[in-house]
DNA sequence: TTCATTTCTTAACTTTAGTGAACGAGTTTT
DNA sequence: AAAACTCGTTCACTAAAGTTAAGAAATGAA
């Protein structure tokens, strides 16, 4: 389905599996049996920078989990790209369209060459019935994510664009380096011009 | 723990249980046994308008689910109240502090007289081991909530205060009636004065 | 009821964001 | 190599939000 731009991993595959298992082990402990079950799902993919994983209008049943790299979620309205989220190492997305089986309202593409897991939503169902442990992990994970997301949302609501940018500087320094300014701008809810100005303003202040 | 302002229900209790069971039945089907298990948890509470369910700094292990009424989440920074969320009928909150057992960063209080369930986070653990069904429901529920929340966040980021207010008018008409303006304002990420002005502006436009 | 407090609105002024346009630097295409 | 794009920045201008203050309306308590 992903033609040329999405490939199976080869040498790095073992390393990637271990990264995933390390992550999972924070939530549940895995038997060899369970590890094999995961490996046999064949979900590891290497995706080239620029690849579009999900397009607006598409009905896609896949969910993603980033092991290394960065993917980006964006809308296109009136021909304008509006970036609303980035997902980097150890972050996952389950697109709305995958849950509700409706056409997607947004795009997901790769900001950099990215290693991720691509899971069909049905895989979960299978896995859950065989290994109820995973059900627990997924519940805990989404509750955590939900709480985290709510705090981010709160912070966004209660701060000005400038504060939001300063926040980003403190908490997500990585993003500022690896992501183009105009994408960061809409992520902060402002135009690229405003972000430029705001950065200049901050520079002025810190000089004085 | 809730002294005078939180009471057990009496006559209305059965009705409330049914509302909860109806809600649950959208996700899983319940046996009589399971219904009894829920009832025996004794989680239904009637809470008076103005009651504070959770205070900043408090370590509270409780999560809430609104059956009737409205509760509100807000921060106090520099003496200013910042409302970031409302929860009404069939909406639930699991405060961040309940998950991580850390002091709460925000308050939760009742906007109106409210009927809700108050569950200790440990109750879940018990219930899940006895009835794995609930684990499934909770996973599905939080995944749904997460997706919903992400869309709301996206919408917030990509629209102006005026658009956000117009959105609210369309999708959450109820809130506009039952919630004070200044609380709505910070919910929209603006000051009460801006909301007033913005409303006047919209009125002008629709007249012309 | 009366008094005090809170809530909402309006106004004047300041600050910041949106908009349209232009420019140079760096890419990519041809 | 030249042309066409993209990206970040700057500028001038417009529009909207923040701030401070004041007053009217609604609410709650004595």
Short mmCIF file of C-alpha atoms (C1' of nucleotides) in Angstrom, two decimals:
data_model
loop_
_atom_site.label_atom_id
_atom_site.label_comp_id
_atom_site.label_asym_id
_atom_site.label_seq_id
_atom_site.Cartn_x
_atom_site.Cartn_y
_atom_site.Cartn_z
CA UNK A 1 0.00 0.00 0.00
CA UNK A 2 2.81 2.47 0.73
CA UNK A 3 4.59 1.89 -2.57
CA UNK A 4 8.22 2.97 -2.59
CA UNK A 5 8.38 5.36 0.29
CA UNK A 6 7.57 2.99 3.11
CA UNK A 7 9.92 0.06 3.60
CA UNK A 8 10.40 -2.84 5.88
CA UNK A 9 13.37 -2.48 8.15
CA UNK A 10 16.24 -4.90 7.98
CA UNK A 11 19.36 -4.40 10.11
CA UNK A 12 17.87 -1.79 12.38
CA UNK A 13 14.76 -3.86 12.97
CA UNK A 14 16.04 -5.59 16.08
CA UNK A 15 17.10 -2.32 17.66
CA UNK A 16 13.73 -0.83 16.94
CA UNK A 17 11.93 -3.75 18.46
CA UNK A 18 13.96 -3.32 21.60
CA UNK A 19 13.08 0.36 21.77
CA UNK A 20 9.42 -0.55 21.52
CA UNK A 21 9.74 -3.33 24.12
CA UNK A 22 11.54 -0.96 26.47
CA UNK A 23 8.69 1.47 26.11
CA UNK A 24 6.04 -1.19 26.69
CA UNK A 25 7.90 -2.50 29.73
CA UNK A 26 7.09 0.75 31.49
CA UNK A 27 3.48 -0.35 31.51
CA UNK A 28 3.39 -4.14 31.49
CA UNK A 29 5.95 -6.93 31.55
CA UNK A 30 6.18 -9.02 28.42
CA UNK A 31 6.77 -12.75 28.09
CA UNK A 32 8.72 -14.08 25.13
CA UNK A 33 5.44 -15.34 23.80
CA UNK A 34 3.95 -11.89 23.83
CA UNK A 35 7.02 -10.37 22.26
CA UNK A 36 6.78 -12.85 19.42
CA UNK A 37 3.14 -12.01 18.97
CA UNK A 38 4.10 -8.38 18.49
CA UNK A 39 6.98 -9.13 16.16
CA UNK A 40 4.82 -11.40 14.05
CA UNK A 41 2.44 -8.50 13.44
CA UNK A 42 5.15 -7.07 11.23
CA UNK A 43 4.43 -3.46 12.05
CA UNK A 44 7.83 -1.76 11.82
CA UNK A 45 8.30 0.65 8.96
CA UNK A 46 10.93 3.10 7.79
CA UNK A 47 9.32 6.12 6.18
CA UNK A 48 11.11 8.77 4.14
CA UNK A 49 10.91 12.47 4.89
CA UNK A 50 7.97 14.05 3.12
CA UNK A 51 5.95 10.87 2.81
CA UNK A 52 2.26 11.41 3.41
CA UNK A 53 0.90 8.71 5.71
CA UNK A 54 -2.68 9.92 5.71
CA UNK A 55 -4.56 12.21 3.35
CA UNK A 56 -7.64 14.30 3.87
CA UNK A 57 -10.72 12.45 2.72
CA UNK A 58 -9.07 9.07 3.09
CA UNK A 59 -10.57 6.30 5.22
CA UNK A 60 -7.56 4.75 6.83
CA UNK A 61 -7.68 2.17 9.62
CA UNK A 62 -4.05 2.63 10.68
CA UNK A 63 -2.57 4.03 13.83
CA UNK A 64 1.03 5.13 14.22
CA UNK A 65 3.65 5.09 16.92
CA UNK A 66 6.92 6.93 16.37
CA UNK A 67 10.09 5.15 17.42
CA UNK A 68 12.50 7.59 15.84
CA UNK A 69 11.86 10.73 13.83
CA UNK A 70 8.97 13.13 13.60
CA UNK A 71 5.57 13.18 11.96
CA UNK A 72 3.21 16.07 11.58
CA UNK A 73 -0.54 16.48 11.51
CA UNK A 74 -2.03 19.29 9.44
CA UNK A 75 -5.21 20.56 7.88
CA UNK A 76 -5.56 22.34 4.57
CA UNK A 77 -8.22 25.03 4.62
CA UNK A 78 -8.52 27.59 1.84
CA UNK A 79 -5.30 26.24 0.41
CA UNK A 80 -3.54 27.04 3.70
CA UNK A 81 -1.64 24.42 5.65
CA UNK A 82 -2.45 24.49 9.36
CA UNK A 83 -0.16 22.34 11.46
CA UNK A 84 -1.74 21.32 14.75
CA UNK A 85 0.51 18.60 16.13
CA UNK A 86 3.89 16.96 15.96
CA UNK A 87 4.62 13.45 17.14
CA UNK A 88 8.17 12.50 17.97
CA UNK A 89 9.95 9.64 19.74
CA UNK A 90 7.63 7.47 21.85
CA UNK A 91 4.51 9.35 20.82
CA UNK A 92 1.58 7.82 19.02
CA UNK A 93 -1.43 8.90 16.99
CA UNK A 94 -4.67 7.13 16.43
CA UNK A 95 -6.34 9.24 13.77
CA UNK A 96 -9.94 10.07 14.34
CA UNK A 97 -10.85 8.46 11.03
CA UNK A 98 -9.37 5.14 12.17
CA UNK A 99 -11.65 5.02 15.19
CA UNK A 100 -14.83 6.14 13.52
CA UNK A 101 -14.19 4.84 10.03
CA UNK A 102 -14.94 8.21 8.47
CA UNK A 103 -12.97 10.22 5.90
CA UNK A 104 -10.00 11.96 7.49
CA UNK A 105 -10.18 15.70 8.01
CA UNK A 106 -6.44 16.09 8.05
CA UNK A 107 -3.10 14.96 6.69
CA UNK A 108 -0.24 13.23 8.44
CA UNK A 109 3.20 13.43 6.90
CA UNK A 110 6.82 12.82 7.84
CA UNK A 111 8.91 15.81 8.86
CA UNK A 112 12.05 13.65 8.78
CA UNK A 113 12.99 10.11 7.87
CA UNK A 114 11.02 8.27 10.53
CA UNK A 115 10.85 4.79 12.00
CA UNK A 116 7.40 3.94 13.26
CA UNK A 117 4.95 1.16 13.86
CA UNK A 118 1.93 1.03 11.63
CA UNK A 119 -0.91 -0.93 13.16
CA UNK A 120 -4.28 -1.79 11.71
CA UNK A 121 -6.95 -1.02 14.31
CA UNK A 122 -8.16 -4.63 14.01
CA UNK A 123 -4.78 -5.85 15.17
CA UNK A 124 -5.59 -4.42 18.56
CA UNK A 125 -8.79 -6.39 18.85
CA UNK A 126 -6.95 -9.62 18.04
CA UNK A 127 -4.09 -8.88 20.37
CA UNK A 128 -6.38 -7.81 23.18
CA UNK A 129 -8.35 -11.03 23.15
CA UNK A 130 -5.20 -13.14 23.11
CA UNK A 131 -3.32 -10.99 25.62
CA UNK A 132 -5.60 -8.96 27.89
CA UNK A 133 -2.49 -7.29 29.27
CA UNK A 134 -2.41 -5.10 26.20
CA UNK A 135 -5.89 -3.88 26.91
CA UNK A 136 -4.66 -2.64 30.27
CA UNK A 137 -1.65 -0.94 28.75
CA UNK A 138 -3.72 0.78 26.14
CA UNK A 139 -6.20 2.03 28.68
CA UNK A 140 -3.47 3.39 30.92
CA UNK A 141 -1.67 4.88 27.94
CA UNK A 142 -4.69 6.68 26.59
CA UNK A 143 -5.67 7.93 30.02
CA UNK A 144 -2.18 9.33 30.45
CA UNK A 145 -2.21 10.85 27.01
CA UNK A 146 -5.61 12.34 27.62
CA UNK A 147 -4.46 13.95 30.85
CA UNK A 148 -1.27 15.22 29.20
CA UNK A 149 -3.23 16.58 26.26
CA UNK A 150 -5.66 18.33 28.56
CA UNK A 151 -2.83 20.09 30.35
CA UNK A 152 -1.33 21.18 27.05
CA UNK A 153 -4.72 22.48 25.97
CA UNK A 154 -5.14 24.34 29.24
CA UNK A 155 -1.72 25.89 28.87
CA UNK A 156 -2.53 26.94 25.34
CA UNK A 157 -5.80 28.56 26.36
CA UNK A 158 -4.30 30.45 29.25
CA UNK A 159 -1.25 31.88 27.52
CA UNK A 160 -0.44 34.44 24.84
CA UNK A 161 1.38 33.49 21.62
CA UNK A 162 4.59 34.90 23.08
CA UNK A 163 4.26 32.83 26.26
CA UNK A 164 3.47 29.78 24.17
CA UNK A 165 6.64 30.25 22.18
CA UNK A 166 8.72 30.74 25.33
CA UNK A 167 7.13 27.59 26.68
CA UNK A 168 8.12 25.70 23.58
CA UNK A 169 11.68 26.99 23.94
CA UNK A 170 11.78 25.51 27.42
CA UNK A 171 9.92 22.26 27.04
CA UNK A 172 10.29 21.20 23.42
CA UNK A 173 13.60 22.65 22.33
CA UNK A 174 14.00 19.76 19.90
CA UNK A 175 10.99 20.86 17.83
CA UNK A 176 12.42 24.33 17.22
CA UNK A 177 15.45 22.83 15.57
CA UNK A 178 13.86 20.10 13.53
CA UNK A 179 10.72 21.79 12.26
CA UNK A 180 10.34 24.70 9.76
CA UNK A 181 9.22 28.02 11.25
CA UNK A 182 5.98 28.33 9.32
CA UNK A 183 4.87 24.95 10.64
CA UNK A 184 5.78 25.96 14.17
CA UNK A 185 3.79 29.15 13.71
CA UNK A 186 0.47 27.48 13.08
CA UNK A 187 1.30 24.99 15.81
CA UNK A 188 1.40 28.07 18.07
CA UNK A 189 -1.85 29.32 16.58
CA UNK A 190 -0.36 32.31 14.76
CA UNK A 191 0.93 33.31 11.31
CA UNK A 192 4.58 32.87 10.26
CA UNK A 193 4.94 36.67 10.14
CA UNK A 194 3.76 36.99 13.72
CA UNK A 195 6.21 34.34 14.83
CA UNK A 196 9.07 36.20 13.13
CA UNK A 197 8.08 39.44 14.79
CA UNK A 198 7.58 37.82 18.16
CA UNK A 199 11.03 36.23 17.98
CA UNK A 200 12.57 39.60 17.10
CA UNK A 201 10.71 41.16 20.03
CA UNK A 202 12.07 38.56 22.43
CA UNK A 203 15.60 39.08 21.11
CA UNK A 204 15.29 42.82 21.72
CA UNK A 205 14.10 42.25 25.27
CA UNK A 206 16.87 39.84 26.17
CA UNK A 207 19.47 42.23 24.75
CA UNK A 208 18.26 45.15 26.90
CA UNK B 1 -15.11 13.90 53.36
CA UNK B 2 -17.51 16.20 51.54
CA UNK B 3 -19.18 17.45 54.72
CA UNK B 4 -22.53 19.09 54.12
CA UNK B 5 -22.43 19.94 50.48
CA UNK B 6 -22.23 16.45 49.04
CA UNK B 7 -25.05 14.09 49.82
CA UNK B 8 -26.15 10.63 49.04
CA UNK B 9 -29.07 10.46 46.73
CA UNK B 10 -32.32 8.95 47.82
CA UNK B 11 -35.39 9.00 45.60
CA UNK B 12 -33.55 10.04 42.48
CA UNK B 13 -30.88 7.40 42.95
CA UNK B 14 -32.60 4.76 40.88
CA UNK B 15 -33.16 7.13 38.01
CA UNK B 16 -29.53 8.16 38.09
CA UNK B 17 -28.38 4.58 38.06
CA UNK B 18 -30.45 3.97 34.99
CA UNK B 19 -28.93 6.98 33.25
CA UNK B 20 -25.49 5.61 34.00
CA UNK B 21 -26.43 2.10 32.86
CA UNK B 22 -27.90 3.49 29.66
CA UNK B 23 -24.64 5.27 29.01
CA UNK B 24 -22.55 2.19 29.74
CA UNK B 25 -24.74 0.06 27.52
CA UNK B 26 -23.46 2.01 24.54
CA UNK B 27 -20.10 0.38 25.12
CA UNK B 28 -20.69 -2.98 26.81
CA UNK B 29 -23.70 -4.99 27.90
CA UNK B 30 -24.18 -5.43 31.61
CA UNK B 31 -25.40 -8.47 33.53
CA UNK B 32 -27.42 -7.99 36.71
CA UNK B 33 -24.37 -9.12 38.58
CA UNK B 34 -22.28 -6.38 37.08
CA UNK B 35 -24.94 -3.79 37.72
CA UNK B 36 -25.02 -4.78 41.36
CA UNK B 37 -21.25 -4.51 41.52
CA UNK B 38 -21.52 -0.93 40.34
CA UNK B 39 -24.36 -0.03 42.65
CA UNK B 40 -22.54 -1.50 45.63
CA UNK B 41 -19.66 0.87 44.98
CA UNK B 42 -21.94 3.60 46.25
CA UNK B 43 -20.62 6.28 43.97
CA UNK B 44 -23.64 8.50 43.31
CA UNK B 45 -23.54 11.97 44.79
CA UNK B 46 -25.64 15.11 44.68
CA UNK B 47 -23.44 18.18 44.87
CA UNK B 48 -24.63 21.74 45.47
CA UNK B 49 -23.80 24.62 43.16
CA UNK B 50 -20.55 26.27 44.16
CA UNK B 51 -19.11 23.23 45.90
CA UNK B 52 -15.43 22.78 45.25
CA UNK B 53 -14.68 19.15 44.41
CA UNK B 54 -10.94 19.55 44.01
CA UNK B 55 -8.58 22.29 45.17
CA UNK B 56 -5.21 23.36 43.89
CA UNK B 57 -2.44 21.66 45.83
CA UNK B 58 -4.69 18.81 46.91
CA UNK B 59 -3.80 15.18 46.28
CA UNK B 60 -7.12 13.65 45.42
CA UNK B 61 -7.60 10.13 44.06
CA UNK B 62 -11.13 10.74 42.79
CA UNK B 63 -12.51 10.84 39.29
CA UNK B 64 -15.87 12.29 38.33
CA UNK B 65 -18.58 11.54 35.86
CA UNK B 66 -21.44 13.99 35.43
CA UNK B 67 -24.93 12.53 35.16
CA UNK B 68 -26.80 15.80 35.43
CA UNK B 69 -25.51 19.32 35.86
CA UNK B 70 -22.22 21.01 35.13
CA UNK B 71 -18.79 21.17 36.69
CA UNK B 72 -15.94 23.45 35.83
CA UNK B 73 -12.18 23.19 35.85
CA UNK B 74 -10.12 26.30 36.51
CA UNK B 75 -6.70 27.54 37.47
CA UNK B 76 -5.91 30.51 39.67
CA UNK B 77 -2.81 32.38 38.52
CA UNK B 78 -1.94 35.82 39.89
CA UNK B 79 -5.28 35.82 41.63
CA UNK B 80 -7.02 35.40 38.28
CA UNK B 81 -9.43 32.57 37.63
CA UNK B 82 -8.82 30.84 34.31
CA UNK B 83 -11.54 28.43 33.28
CA UNK B 84 -10.31 25.82 30.84
CA UNK B 85 -13.05 23.21 30.73
CA UNK B 86 -16.67 22.44 31.47
CA UNK B 87 -18.07 18.97 31.93
CA UNK B 88 -21.76 18.40 31.50
CA UNK B 89 -24.11 15.45 31.11
CA UNK B 90 -22.31 12.20 30.25
CA UNK B 91 -18.87 13.73 30.45
CA UNK B 92 -16.17 12.64 32.85
CA UNK B 93 -12.93 13.96 34.28
CA UNK B 94 -10.02 12.05 35.67
CA UNK B 95 -7.88 14.78 37.18
CA UNK B 96 -4.21 14.63 36.42
CA UNK B 97 -3.43 14.48 40.13
CA UNK B 98 -5.53 11.34 40.53
CA UNK B 99 -3.46 9.51 37.94
CA UNK B 100 -0.06 10.64 39.06
CA UNK B 101 -0.76 11.14 42.76
CA UNK B 102 0.65 14.64 42.68
CA UNK B 103 -0.81 17.91 44.04
CA UNK B 104 -3.49 19.27 41.74
CA UNK B 105 -2.67 22.31 39.64
CA UNK B 106 -6.28 23.30 39.31
CA UNK B 107 -9.69 23.51 40.91
CA UNK B 108 -12.89 21.73 40.01
CA UNK B 109 -16.18 23.19 41.18
CA UNK B 110 -19.88 22.88 40.50
CA UNK B 111 -21.46 25.45 38.19
CA UNK B 112 -24.92 24.14 39.09
CA UNK B 113 -26.42 21.59 41.44
CA UNK B 114 -24.96 18.46 39.94
CA UNK B 115 -25.46 14.73 40.15
CA UNK B 116 -22.29 12.81 39.52
CA UNK B 117 -20.41 9.65 40.28
CA UNK B 118 -17.34 9.98 42.44
CA UNK B 119 -14.99 7.05 42.04
CA UNK B 120 -11.74 6.33 43.82
CA UNK B 121 -9.13 5.39 41.23
CA UNK B 122 -8.55 2.13 43.13
CA UNK B 123 -12.16 1.17 42.51
CA UNK B 124 -11.28 0.80 38.86
CA UNK B 125 -8.50 -1.65 39.59
CA UNK B 126 -10.85 -3.80 41.66
CA UNK B 127 -13.65 -3.65 39.16
CA UNK B 128 -11.35 -4.33 36.21
CA UNK B 129 -9.98 -7.52 37.73
CA UNK B 130 -13.46 -8.78 38.58
CA UNK B 131 -15.04 -7.65 35.33
CA UNK B 132 -12.52 -7.25 32.48
CA UNK B 133 -15.34 -5.82 30.41
CA UNK B 134 -14.92 -2.53 32.20
CA UNK B 135 -11.31 -2.38 31.15
CA UNK B 136 -12.45 -2.56 27.55
CA UNK B 137 -15.05 0.13 28.03
CA UNK B 138 -12.58 2.43 29.72
CA UNK B 139 -10.02 1.98 26.99
CA UNK B 140 -12.55 2.69 24.27
CA UNK B 141 -13.92 5.63 26.21
CA UNK B 142 -10.56 7.26 26.75
CA UNK B 143 -9.52 6.67 23.18
CA UNK B 144 -12.72 8.33 22.03
CA UNK B 145 -12.25 11.19 24.45
CA UNK B 146 -8.66 11.61 23.36
CA UNK B 147 -9.64 11.82 19.72
CA UNK B 148 -12.49 14.23 20.51
CA UNK B 149 -10.17 16.37 22.61
CA UNK B 150 -7.56 16.47 19.87
CA UNK B 151 -10.11 17.73 17.40
CA UNK B 152 -11.26 20.40 19.82
CA UNK B 153 -7.65 21.44 20.35
CA UNK B 154 -7.03 21.58 16.61
CA UNK B 155 -10.12 23.70 16.13
CA UNK B 156 -9.02 26.02 18.88
CA UNK B 157 -5.56 26.47 17.40
CA UNK B 158 -6.82 27.12 13.92
CA UNK B 159 -9.51 29.65 14.71
CA UNK B 160 -9.79 33.20 15.97
CA UNK B 161 -11.60 34.07 19.22
CA UNK B 162 -14.60 35.23 17.18
CA UNK B 163 -14.74 31.97 15.25
CA UNK B 164 -14.40 30.04 18.49
CA UNK B 165 -17.34 31.89 19.96
CA UNK B 166 -19.45 31.31 16.87
CA UNK B 167 -18.51 27.66 17.09
CA UNK B 168 -19.65 27.53 20.67
CA UNK B 169 -22.94 29.13 19.65
CA UNK B 170 -23.46 26.31 17.17
CA UNK B 171 -22.18 23.29 19.02
CA UNK B 172 -22.58 24.00 22.71
CA UNK B 173 -25.52 26.34 22.94
CA UNK B 174 -26.31 24.95 26.37
CA UNK B 175 -23.06 26.31 27.85
CA UNK B 176 -23.83 29.86 26.82
CA UNK B 177 -26.99 29.79 28.84
CA UNK B 178 -25.82 28.03 31.95
CA UNK B 179 -22.37 29.50 32.43
CA UNK B 180 -21.34 33.07 33.41
CA UNK B 181 -19.72 35.16 30.67
CA UNK B 182 -16.40 35.70 32.37
CA UNK B 183 -15.96 31.94 32.71
CA UNK B 184 -16.85 31.46 29.06
CA UNK B 185 -14.30 34.13 28.16
CA UNK B 186 -11.30 32.35 29.57
CA UNK B 187 -12.68 29.11 28.16
CA UNK B 188 -12.36 30.87 24.80
CA UNK B 189 -8.87 32.04 25.69
CA UNK B 190 -9.75 35.74 25.96
CA UNK B 191 -10.66 38.36 28.56
CA UNK B 192 -14.29 39.05 29.58
CA UNK B 193 -13.99 42.52 28.02
CA UNK B 194 -12.96 41.04 24.70
CA UNK B 195 -15.88 38.65 24.79
CA UNK B 196 -18.29 41.51 25.42
CA UNK B 197 -16.87 43.48 22.55
CA UNK B 198 -16.81 40.51 20.25
CA UNK B 199 -20.45 39.77 20.99
CA UNK B 200 -21.38 43.39 20.26
CA UNK B 201 -19.43 43.16 17.00
CA UNK B 202 -21.32 40.05 15.94
CA UNK B 203 -24.64 41.70 16.80
CA UNK B 204 -23.75 44.68 14.62
CA UNK B 205 -22.86 42.44 11.71
CA UNK B 206 -26.04 40.38 11.91
CA UNK B 207 -28.15 43.54 12.07
CA UNK B 208 -26.57 44.97 8.93
"C1'" DT C 1 -35.40 45.85 51.79
"C1'" DT C 2 -30.85 47.54 51.85
"C1'" DC C 3 -26.07 47.12 51.35
"C1'" DA C 4 -22.18 44.92 49.43
"C1'" DT C 5 -20.32 42.17 45.97
"C1'" DT C 6 -20.02 40.24 41.68
"C1'" DT C 7 -20.83 40.39 36.88
"C1'" DC C 8 -21.33 42.55 32.54
"C1'" DT C 9 -20.70 46.23 29.52
"C1'" DT C 10 -18.59 50.39 27.54
"C1'" DA C 11 -14.86 53.47 26.58
"C1'" DA C 12 -10.08 55.22 25.74
"C1'" DC C 13 -5.63 53.78 25.08
"C1'" DT C 14 -1.76 50.42 24.35
"C1'" DT C 15 -0.03 46.35 22.51
"C1'" DT C 16 -0.05 42.68 19.50
"C1'" DA C 17 -1.76 39.84 15.69
"C1'" DG C 18 -3.57 39.61 10.81
"C1'" DT C 19 -2.82 41.11 5.96
"C1'" DG C 20 -0.62 42.15 1.69
"C1'" DA C 21 3.52 43.12 -0.34
"C1'" DA C 22 8.33 43.01 -1.07
"C1'" DC C 23 13.08 41.25 -0.60
"C1'" DG C 24 17.06 38.21 -0.22
"C1'" DA C 25 18.85 33.50 0.71
"C1'" DG C 26 18.62 29.00 -0.20
"C1'" DT C 27 16.37 24.97 -3.01
"C1'" DT C 28 14.78 22.68 -6.72
"C1'" DT C 29 13.56 22.37 -11.56
"C1'" DT C 30 14.32 22.78 -16.18
"C1'" DA D 1 23.22 28.42 -15.54
"C1'" DA D 2 18.89 30.44 -15.37
"C1'" DA D 3 14.27 30.35 -13.86
"C1'" DA D 4 10.86 29.14 -10.56
"C1'" DC D 5 9.87 28.06 -5.69
"C1'" DT D 6 10.05 28.03 -0.95
"C1'" DC D 7 11.20 30.08 3.30
"C1'" DG D 8 12.11 33.41 6.60
"C1'" DT D 9 12.08 38.18 7.49
"C1'" DT D 10 10.67 43.02 7.34
"C1'" DC D 11 7.49 46.92 6.48
"C1'" DA D 12 3.23 49.60 6.46
"C1'" DC D 13 -1.36 49.26 7.46
"C1'" DT D 14 -5.63 47.36 9.54
"C1'" DA D 15 -8.07 44.81 12.89
"C1'" DA D 16 -8.55 42.88 17.13
"C1'" DA D 17 -7.20 41.74 21.88
"C1'" DG D 18 -5.12 43.33 26.40
"C1'" DT D 19 -5.41 46.91 30.03
"C1'" DT D 20 -7.25 50.23 33.06
"C1'" DA D 21 -11.06 52.44 34.64
"C1'" DA D 22 -15.82 53.49 35.38
"C1'" DG D 23 -20.56 52.72 35.69
"C1'" DA D 24 -24.89 49.94 35.26
"C1'" DA D 25 -27.23 45.59 36.26
"C1'" DA D 26 -27.79 41.48 38.68
"C1'" DT D 27 -26.95 38.65 42.72
"C1'" DG D 28 -26.43 37.41 47.35
"C1'" DA D 29 -26.20 38.37 52.30
"C1'" DA D 30 -27.44 40.92 56.42
#
